[in-house]
PDB file of C-alpha atoms in Angstrom:
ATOM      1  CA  UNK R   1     -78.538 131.337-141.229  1.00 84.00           C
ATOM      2  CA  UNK R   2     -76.640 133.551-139.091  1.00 90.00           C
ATOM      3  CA  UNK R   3     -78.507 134.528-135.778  1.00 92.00           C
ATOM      4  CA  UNK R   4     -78.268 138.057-134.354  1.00 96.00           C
ATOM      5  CA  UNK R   5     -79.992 139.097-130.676  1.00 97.00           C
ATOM      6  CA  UNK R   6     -80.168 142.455-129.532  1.00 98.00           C
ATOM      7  CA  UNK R   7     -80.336 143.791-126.113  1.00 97.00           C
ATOM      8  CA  UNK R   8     -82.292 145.455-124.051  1.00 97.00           C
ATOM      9  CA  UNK R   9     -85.177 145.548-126.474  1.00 97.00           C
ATOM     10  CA  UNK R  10     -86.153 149.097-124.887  1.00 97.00           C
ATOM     11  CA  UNK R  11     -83.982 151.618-123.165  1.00 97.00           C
ATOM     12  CA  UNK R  12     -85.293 154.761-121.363  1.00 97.00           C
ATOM     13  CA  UNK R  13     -82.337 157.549-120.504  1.00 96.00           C
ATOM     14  CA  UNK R  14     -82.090 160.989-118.952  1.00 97.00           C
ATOM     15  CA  UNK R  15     -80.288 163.610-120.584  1.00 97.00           C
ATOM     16  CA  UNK R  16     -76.144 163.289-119.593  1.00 97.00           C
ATOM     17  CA  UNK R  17     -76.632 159.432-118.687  1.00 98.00           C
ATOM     18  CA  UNK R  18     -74.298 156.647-120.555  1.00 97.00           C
ATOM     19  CA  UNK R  19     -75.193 153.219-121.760  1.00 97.00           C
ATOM     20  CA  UNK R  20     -74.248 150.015-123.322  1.00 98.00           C
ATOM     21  CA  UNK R  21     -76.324 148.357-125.925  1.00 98.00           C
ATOM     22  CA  UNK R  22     -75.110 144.766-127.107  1.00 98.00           C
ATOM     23  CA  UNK R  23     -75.064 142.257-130.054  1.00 98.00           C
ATOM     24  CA  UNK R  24     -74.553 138.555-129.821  1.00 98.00           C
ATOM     25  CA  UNK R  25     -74.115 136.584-132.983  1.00 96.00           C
ATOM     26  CA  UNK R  26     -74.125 132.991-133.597  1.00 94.00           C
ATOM     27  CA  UNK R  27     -71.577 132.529-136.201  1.00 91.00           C
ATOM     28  CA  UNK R  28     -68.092 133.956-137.366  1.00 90.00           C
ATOM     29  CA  UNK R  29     -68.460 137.148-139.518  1.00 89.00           C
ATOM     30  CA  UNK R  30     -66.542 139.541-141.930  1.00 86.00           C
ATOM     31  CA  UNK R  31     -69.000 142.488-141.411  1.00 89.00           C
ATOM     32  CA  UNK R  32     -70.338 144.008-138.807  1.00 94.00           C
ATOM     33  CA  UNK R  33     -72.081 147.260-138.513  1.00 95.00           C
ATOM     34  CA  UNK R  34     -74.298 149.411-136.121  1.00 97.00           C
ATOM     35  CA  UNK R  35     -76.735 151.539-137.364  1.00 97.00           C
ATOM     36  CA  UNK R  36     -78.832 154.695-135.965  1.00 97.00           C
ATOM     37  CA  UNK R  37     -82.258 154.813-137.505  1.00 96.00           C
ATOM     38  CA  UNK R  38     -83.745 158.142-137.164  1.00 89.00           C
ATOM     39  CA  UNK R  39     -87.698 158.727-136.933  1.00 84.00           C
ATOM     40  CA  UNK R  40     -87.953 159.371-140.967  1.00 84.00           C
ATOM     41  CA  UNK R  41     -86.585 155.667-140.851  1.00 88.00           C
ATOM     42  CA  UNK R  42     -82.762 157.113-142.359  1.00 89.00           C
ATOM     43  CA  UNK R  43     -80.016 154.393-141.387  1.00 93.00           C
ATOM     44  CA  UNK R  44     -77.217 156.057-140.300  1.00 93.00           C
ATOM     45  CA  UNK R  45     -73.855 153.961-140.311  1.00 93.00           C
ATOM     46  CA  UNK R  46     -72.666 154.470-137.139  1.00 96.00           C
ATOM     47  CA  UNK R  47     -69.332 151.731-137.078  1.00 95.00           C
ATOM     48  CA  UNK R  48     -67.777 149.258-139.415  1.00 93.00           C
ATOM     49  CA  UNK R  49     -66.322 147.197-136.999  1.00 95.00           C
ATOM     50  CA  UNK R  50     -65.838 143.617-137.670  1.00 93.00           C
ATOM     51  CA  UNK R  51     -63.229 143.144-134.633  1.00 94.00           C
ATOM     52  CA  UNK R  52     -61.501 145.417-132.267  1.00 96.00           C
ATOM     53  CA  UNK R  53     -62.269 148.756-131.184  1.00 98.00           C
ATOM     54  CA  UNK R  54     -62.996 152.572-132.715  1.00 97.00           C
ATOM     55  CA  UNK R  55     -64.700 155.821-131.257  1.00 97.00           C
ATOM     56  CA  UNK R  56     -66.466 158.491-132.565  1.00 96.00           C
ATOM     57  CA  UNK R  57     -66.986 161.311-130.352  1.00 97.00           C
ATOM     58  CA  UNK R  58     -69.555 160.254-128.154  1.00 97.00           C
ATOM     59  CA  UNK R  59     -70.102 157.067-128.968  1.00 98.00           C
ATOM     60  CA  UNK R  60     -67.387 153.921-129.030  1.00 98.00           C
ATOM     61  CA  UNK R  61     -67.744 150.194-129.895  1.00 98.00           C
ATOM     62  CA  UNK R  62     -66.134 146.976-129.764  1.00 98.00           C
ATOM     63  CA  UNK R  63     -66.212 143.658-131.420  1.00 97.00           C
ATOM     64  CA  UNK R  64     -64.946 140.053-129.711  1.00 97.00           C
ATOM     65  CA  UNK R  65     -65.184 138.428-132.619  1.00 94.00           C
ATOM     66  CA  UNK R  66     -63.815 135.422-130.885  1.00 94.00           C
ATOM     67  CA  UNK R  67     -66.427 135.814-128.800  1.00 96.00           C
ATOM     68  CA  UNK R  68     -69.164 136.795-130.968  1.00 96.00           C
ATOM     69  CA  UNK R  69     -70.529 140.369-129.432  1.00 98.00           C
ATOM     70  CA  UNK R  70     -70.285 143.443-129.604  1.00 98.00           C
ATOM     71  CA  UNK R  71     -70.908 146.446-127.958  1.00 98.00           C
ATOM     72  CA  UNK R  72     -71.806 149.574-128.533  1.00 98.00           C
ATOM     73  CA  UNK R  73     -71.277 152.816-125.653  1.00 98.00           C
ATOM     74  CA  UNK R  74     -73.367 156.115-125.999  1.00 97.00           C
ATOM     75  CA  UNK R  75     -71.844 158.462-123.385  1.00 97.00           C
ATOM     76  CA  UNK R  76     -73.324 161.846-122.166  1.00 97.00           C
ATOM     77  CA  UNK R  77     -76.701 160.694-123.920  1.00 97.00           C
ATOM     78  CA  UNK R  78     -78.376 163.312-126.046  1.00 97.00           C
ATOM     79  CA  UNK R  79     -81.978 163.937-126.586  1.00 95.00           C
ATOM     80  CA  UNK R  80     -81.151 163.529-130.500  1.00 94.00           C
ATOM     81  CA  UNK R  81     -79.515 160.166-129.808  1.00 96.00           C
ATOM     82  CA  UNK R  82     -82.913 158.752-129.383  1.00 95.00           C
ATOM     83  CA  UNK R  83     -84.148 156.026-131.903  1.00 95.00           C
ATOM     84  CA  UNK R  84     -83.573 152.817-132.682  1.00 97.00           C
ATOM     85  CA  UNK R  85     -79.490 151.084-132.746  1.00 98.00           C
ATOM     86  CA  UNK R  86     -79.277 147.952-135.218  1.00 98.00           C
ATOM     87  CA  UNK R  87     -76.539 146.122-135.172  1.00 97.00           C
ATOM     88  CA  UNK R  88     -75.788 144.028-138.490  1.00 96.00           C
ATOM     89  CA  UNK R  89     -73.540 141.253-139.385  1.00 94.00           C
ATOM     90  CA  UNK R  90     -72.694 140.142-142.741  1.00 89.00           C
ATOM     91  CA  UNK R  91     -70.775 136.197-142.692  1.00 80.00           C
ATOM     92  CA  UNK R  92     -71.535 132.570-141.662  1.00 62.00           C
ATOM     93  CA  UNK R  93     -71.179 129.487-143.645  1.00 57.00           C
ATOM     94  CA  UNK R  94     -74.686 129.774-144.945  1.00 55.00           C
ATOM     95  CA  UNK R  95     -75.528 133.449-144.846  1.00 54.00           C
ATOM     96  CA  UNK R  96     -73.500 134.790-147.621  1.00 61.00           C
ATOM     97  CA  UNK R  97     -72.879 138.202-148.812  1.00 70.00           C
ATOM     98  CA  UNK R  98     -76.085 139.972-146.975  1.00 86.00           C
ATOM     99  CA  UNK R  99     -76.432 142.051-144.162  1.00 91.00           C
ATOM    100  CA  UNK R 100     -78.456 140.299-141.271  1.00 93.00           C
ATOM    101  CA  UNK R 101     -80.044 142.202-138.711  1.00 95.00           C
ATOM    102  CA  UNK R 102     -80.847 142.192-134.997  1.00 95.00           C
ATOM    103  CA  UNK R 103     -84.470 142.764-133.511  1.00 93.00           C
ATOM    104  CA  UNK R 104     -82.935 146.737-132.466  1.00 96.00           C
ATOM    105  CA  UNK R 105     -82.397 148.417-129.222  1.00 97.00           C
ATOM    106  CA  UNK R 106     -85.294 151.225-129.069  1.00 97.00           C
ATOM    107  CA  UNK R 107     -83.907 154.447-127.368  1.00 96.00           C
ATOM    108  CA  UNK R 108     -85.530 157.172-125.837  1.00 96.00           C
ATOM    109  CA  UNK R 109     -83.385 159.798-124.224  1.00 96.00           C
ATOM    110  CA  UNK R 110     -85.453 162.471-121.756  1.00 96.00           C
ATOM    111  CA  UNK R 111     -84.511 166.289-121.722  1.00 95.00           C
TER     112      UNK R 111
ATOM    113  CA  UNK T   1     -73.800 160.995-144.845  1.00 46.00           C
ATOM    114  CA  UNK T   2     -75.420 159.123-147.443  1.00 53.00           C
ATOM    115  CA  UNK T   3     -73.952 158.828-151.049  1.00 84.00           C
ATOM    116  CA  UNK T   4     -77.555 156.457-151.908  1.00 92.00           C
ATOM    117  CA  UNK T   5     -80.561 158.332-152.922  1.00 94.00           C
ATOM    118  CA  UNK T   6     -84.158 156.730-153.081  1.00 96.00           C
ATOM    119  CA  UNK T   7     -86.939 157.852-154.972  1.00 96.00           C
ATOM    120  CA  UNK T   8     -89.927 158.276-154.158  1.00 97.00           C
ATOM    121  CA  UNK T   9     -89.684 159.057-150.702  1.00 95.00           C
ATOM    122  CA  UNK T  10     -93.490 157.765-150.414  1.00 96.00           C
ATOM    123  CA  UNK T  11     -95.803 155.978-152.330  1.00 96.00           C
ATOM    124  CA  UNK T  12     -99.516 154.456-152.704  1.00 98.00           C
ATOM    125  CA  UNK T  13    -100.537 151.671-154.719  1.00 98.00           C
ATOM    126  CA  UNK T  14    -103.480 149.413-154.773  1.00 98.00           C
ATOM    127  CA  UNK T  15    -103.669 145.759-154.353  1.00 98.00           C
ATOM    128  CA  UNK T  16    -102.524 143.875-157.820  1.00 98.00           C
ATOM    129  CA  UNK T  17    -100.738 146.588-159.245  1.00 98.00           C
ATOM    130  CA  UNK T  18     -97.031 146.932-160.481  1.00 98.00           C
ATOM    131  CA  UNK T  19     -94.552 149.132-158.377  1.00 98.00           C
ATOM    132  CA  UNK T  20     -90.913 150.373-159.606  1.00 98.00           C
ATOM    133  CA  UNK T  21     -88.471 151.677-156.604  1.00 98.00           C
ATOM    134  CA  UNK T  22     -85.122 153.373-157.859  1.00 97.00           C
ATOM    135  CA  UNK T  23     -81.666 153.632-156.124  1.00 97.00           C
ATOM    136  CA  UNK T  24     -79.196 155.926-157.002  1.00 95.00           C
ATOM    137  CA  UNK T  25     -75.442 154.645-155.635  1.00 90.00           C
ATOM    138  CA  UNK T  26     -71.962 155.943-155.326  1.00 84.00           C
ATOM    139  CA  UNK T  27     -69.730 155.705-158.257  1.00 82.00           C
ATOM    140  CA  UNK T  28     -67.683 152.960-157.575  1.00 82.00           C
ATOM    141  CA  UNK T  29     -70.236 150.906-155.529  1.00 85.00           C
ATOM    142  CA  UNK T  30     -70.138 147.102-157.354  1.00 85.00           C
ATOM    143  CA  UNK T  31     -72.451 145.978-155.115  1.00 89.00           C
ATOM    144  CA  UNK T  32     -76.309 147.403-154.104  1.00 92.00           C
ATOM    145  CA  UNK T  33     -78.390 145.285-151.913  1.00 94.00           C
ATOM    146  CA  UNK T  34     -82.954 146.228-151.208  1.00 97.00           C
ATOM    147  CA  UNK T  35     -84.274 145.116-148.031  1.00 97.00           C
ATOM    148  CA  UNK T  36     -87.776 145.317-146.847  1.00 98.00           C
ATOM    149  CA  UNK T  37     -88.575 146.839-143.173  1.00 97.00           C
ATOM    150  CA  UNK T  38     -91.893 146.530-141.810  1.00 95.00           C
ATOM    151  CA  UNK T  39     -93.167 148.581-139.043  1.00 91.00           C
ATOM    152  CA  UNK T  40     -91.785 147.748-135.720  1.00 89.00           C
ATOM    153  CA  UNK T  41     -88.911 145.007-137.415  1.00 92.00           C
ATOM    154  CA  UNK T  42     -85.305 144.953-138.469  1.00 94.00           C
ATOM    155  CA  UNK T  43     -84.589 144.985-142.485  1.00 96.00           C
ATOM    156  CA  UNK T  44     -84.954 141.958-144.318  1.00 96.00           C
ATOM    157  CA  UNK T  45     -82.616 141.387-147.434  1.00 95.00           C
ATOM    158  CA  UNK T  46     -84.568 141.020-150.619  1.00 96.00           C
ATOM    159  CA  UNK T  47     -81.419 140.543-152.971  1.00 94.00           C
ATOM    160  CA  UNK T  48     -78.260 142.158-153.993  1.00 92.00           C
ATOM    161  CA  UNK T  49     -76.755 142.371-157.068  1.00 92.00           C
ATOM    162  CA  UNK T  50     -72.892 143.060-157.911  1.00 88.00           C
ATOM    163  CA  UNK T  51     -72.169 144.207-161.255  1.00 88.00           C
ATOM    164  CA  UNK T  52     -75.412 144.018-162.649  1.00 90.00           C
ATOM    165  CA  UNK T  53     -75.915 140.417-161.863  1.00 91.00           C
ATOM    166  CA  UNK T  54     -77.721 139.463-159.227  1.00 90.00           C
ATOM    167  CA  UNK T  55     -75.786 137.352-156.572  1.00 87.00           C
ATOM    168  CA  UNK T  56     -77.679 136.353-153.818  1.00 90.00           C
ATOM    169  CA  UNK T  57     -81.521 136.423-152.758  1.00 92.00           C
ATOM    170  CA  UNK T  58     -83.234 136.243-149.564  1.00 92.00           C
ATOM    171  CA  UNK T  59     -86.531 134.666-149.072  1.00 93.00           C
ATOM    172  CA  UNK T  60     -89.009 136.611-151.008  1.00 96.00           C
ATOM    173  CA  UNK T  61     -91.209 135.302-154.062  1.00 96.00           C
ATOM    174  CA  UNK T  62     -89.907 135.973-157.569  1.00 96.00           C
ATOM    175  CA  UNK T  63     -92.921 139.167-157.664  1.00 97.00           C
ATOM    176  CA  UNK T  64     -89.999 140.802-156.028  1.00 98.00           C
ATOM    177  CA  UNK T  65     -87.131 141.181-158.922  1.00 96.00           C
ATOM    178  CA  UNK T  66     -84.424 143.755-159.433  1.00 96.00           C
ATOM    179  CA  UNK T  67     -82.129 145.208-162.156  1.00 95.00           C
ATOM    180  CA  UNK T  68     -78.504 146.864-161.928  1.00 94.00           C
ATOM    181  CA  UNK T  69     -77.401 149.511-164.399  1.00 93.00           C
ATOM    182  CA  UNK T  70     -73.821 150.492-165.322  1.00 90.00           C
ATOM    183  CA  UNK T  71     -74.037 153.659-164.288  1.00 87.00           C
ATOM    184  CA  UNK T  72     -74.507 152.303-160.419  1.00 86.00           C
ATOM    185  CA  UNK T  73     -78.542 153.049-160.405  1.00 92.00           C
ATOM    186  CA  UNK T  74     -80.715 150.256-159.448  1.00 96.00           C
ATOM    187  CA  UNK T  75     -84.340 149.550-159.416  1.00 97.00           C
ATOM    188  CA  UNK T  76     -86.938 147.326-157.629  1.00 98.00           C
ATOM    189  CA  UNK T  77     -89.761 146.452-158.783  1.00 98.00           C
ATOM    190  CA  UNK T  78     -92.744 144.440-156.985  1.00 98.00           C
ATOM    191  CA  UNK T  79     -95.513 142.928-158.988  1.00 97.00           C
ATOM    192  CA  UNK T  80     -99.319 142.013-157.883  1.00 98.00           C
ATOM    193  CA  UNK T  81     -99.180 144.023-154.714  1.00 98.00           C
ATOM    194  CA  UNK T  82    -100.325 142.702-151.600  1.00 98.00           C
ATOM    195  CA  UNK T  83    -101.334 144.331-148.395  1.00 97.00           C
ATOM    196  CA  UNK T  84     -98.515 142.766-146.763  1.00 97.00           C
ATOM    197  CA  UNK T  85     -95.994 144.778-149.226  1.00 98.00           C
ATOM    198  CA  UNK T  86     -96.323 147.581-147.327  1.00 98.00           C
ATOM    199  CA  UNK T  87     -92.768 148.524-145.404  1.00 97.00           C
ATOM    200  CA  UNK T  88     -89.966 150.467-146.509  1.00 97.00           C
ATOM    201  CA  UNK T  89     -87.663 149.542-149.023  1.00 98.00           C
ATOM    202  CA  UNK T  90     -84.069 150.489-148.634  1.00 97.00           C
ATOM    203  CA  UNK T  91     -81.238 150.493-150.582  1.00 96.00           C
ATOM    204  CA  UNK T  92     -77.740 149.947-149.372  1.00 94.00           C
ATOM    205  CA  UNK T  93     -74.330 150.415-151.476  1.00 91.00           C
ATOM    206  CA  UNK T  94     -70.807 149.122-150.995  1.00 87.00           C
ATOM    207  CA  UNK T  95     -67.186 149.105-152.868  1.00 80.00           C
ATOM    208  CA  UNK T  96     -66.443 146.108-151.504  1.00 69.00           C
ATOM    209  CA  UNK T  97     -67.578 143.706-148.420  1.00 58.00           C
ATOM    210  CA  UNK T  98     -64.785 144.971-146.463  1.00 64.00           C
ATOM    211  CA  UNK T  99     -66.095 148.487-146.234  1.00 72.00           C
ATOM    212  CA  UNK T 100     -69.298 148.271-144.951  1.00 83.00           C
ATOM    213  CA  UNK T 101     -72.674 149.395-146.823  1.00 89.00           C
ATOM    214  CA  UNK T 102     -74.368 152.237-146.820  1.00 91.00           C
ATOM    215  CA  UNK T 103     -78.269 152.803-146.664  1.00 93.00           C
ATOM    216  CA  UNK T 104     -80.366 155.520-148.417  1.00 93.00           C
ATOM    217  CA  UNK T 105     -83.195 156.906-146.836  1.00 92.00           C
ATOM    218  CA  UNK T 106     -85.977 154.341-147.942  1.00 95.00           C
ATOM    219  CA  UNK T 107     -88.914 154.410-150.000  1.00 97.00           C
ATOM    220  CA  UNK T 108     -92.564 154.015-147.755  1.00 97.00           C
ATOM    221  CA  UNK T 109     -94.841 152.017-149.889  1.00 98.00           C
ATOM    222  CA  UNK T 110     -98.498 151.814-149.073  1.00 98.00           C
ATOM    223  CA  UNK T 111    -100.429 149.370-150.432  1.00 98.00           C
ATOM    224  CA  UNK T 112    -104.269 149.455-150.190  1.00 97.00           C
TER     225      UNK T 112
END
């Protein structure tokens, strides 16, 4: 099946700093989403983005599909922005219609 | 956000007994999808089902089995609990593949 990697694994911030978390995938996809889990384990949809580019206030992401990655910005951190960022891709020859997702990006953002 | 609610939010059970997990989806929302999340790991699809059939499965035993109502509720139910059933279960809705899925906010089972 598809193959999704994460990275960094852990990500320490200070209050105001920006960052760049990113998804590889091994295989061509139709779906692709990032998530924000909160500490009562919520999953928050934070993008639909299968290819190109879209922003949401503080945040902004982009998909090479062509390239197979992804990215995902967080500007001006926030203390609430900490927790962990899936990404998940849905597509492959083998995969089917499932959502398969990476290891997570833990984030901790300091006051 | 969320149009998905999960009930219950928590839950114990001991080893070798029966559990049923309910979903609550969107009108409109064909297709509902459970994945299991252990502490510390990403979700793992279970199975989805689209119009009350079920259409795909990942790799879990048949204890794990699932049923889709017409009115867009869902359940999951788990037989002979084992220790190692112990994760939370989500739910995750869509319209259609092309819009993305969203989660509810999980069911915690505990399994002793």
């Amino acid at each position: 099946g598809i193959q999704v990697e994460q990275s960094p694994p852990d990500l320490i911030l200070q209050e105001g700093a920006n960052s760049t978390l990113r998804c590889n995938f091994s295989d061509s996809v139709n779906n692709l989403q990032w998530f924000h889990q909160n500490p009562w384990g919520q999953l928050i949809n934070l993008f639909y983005i299968p290819s190109g580019t879209k922003q949401n206030g503080r945040l902004s992401a982009t998909t090479v599909a062509t390239e197979r990655y992804s990215l995902l910005y967080i500007s001006s951190s926030q203390t609430t922005d900490s927790g962990v960022y899936f990404c998940a891709v849905e597509g492959g020859e083998s995969s089917g219609d499932k959502l398969t997702f990476g290891t997570g990006t833990r984030l901790a953002v300091r006051p | 956000e969320t149009g998905v609610t999960q009930s219950p939010t928590h839950l114990i059970k001991t080893r070798g007994q029966q559990v049923t997990l309910r979903c609550s989806s969107q009108s409109g929302h064909n297709t509902v999808s459970w994945y299991q999340q252990a502490l510390g790991q990403g979700p793992q699809f279970i199975f989805q089902y689209y119009r009350e059939e079920e259409n795909g499965r990942g790799n879990f035993p048949p204890r794990f089995s699932g049923l889709q109502f017409p009115n867009y509720s869902s359940e999951l139910n788990v037989n002979a609990l084992e220790l190692d059933d112990s994760a939370l279960y989500l739910c995750a809705s869509s319209p259609t593949v092309y819009y993305g899925y969203t989660f509810g906010s999980g069911t915690r089972l505990t399994v002793v």
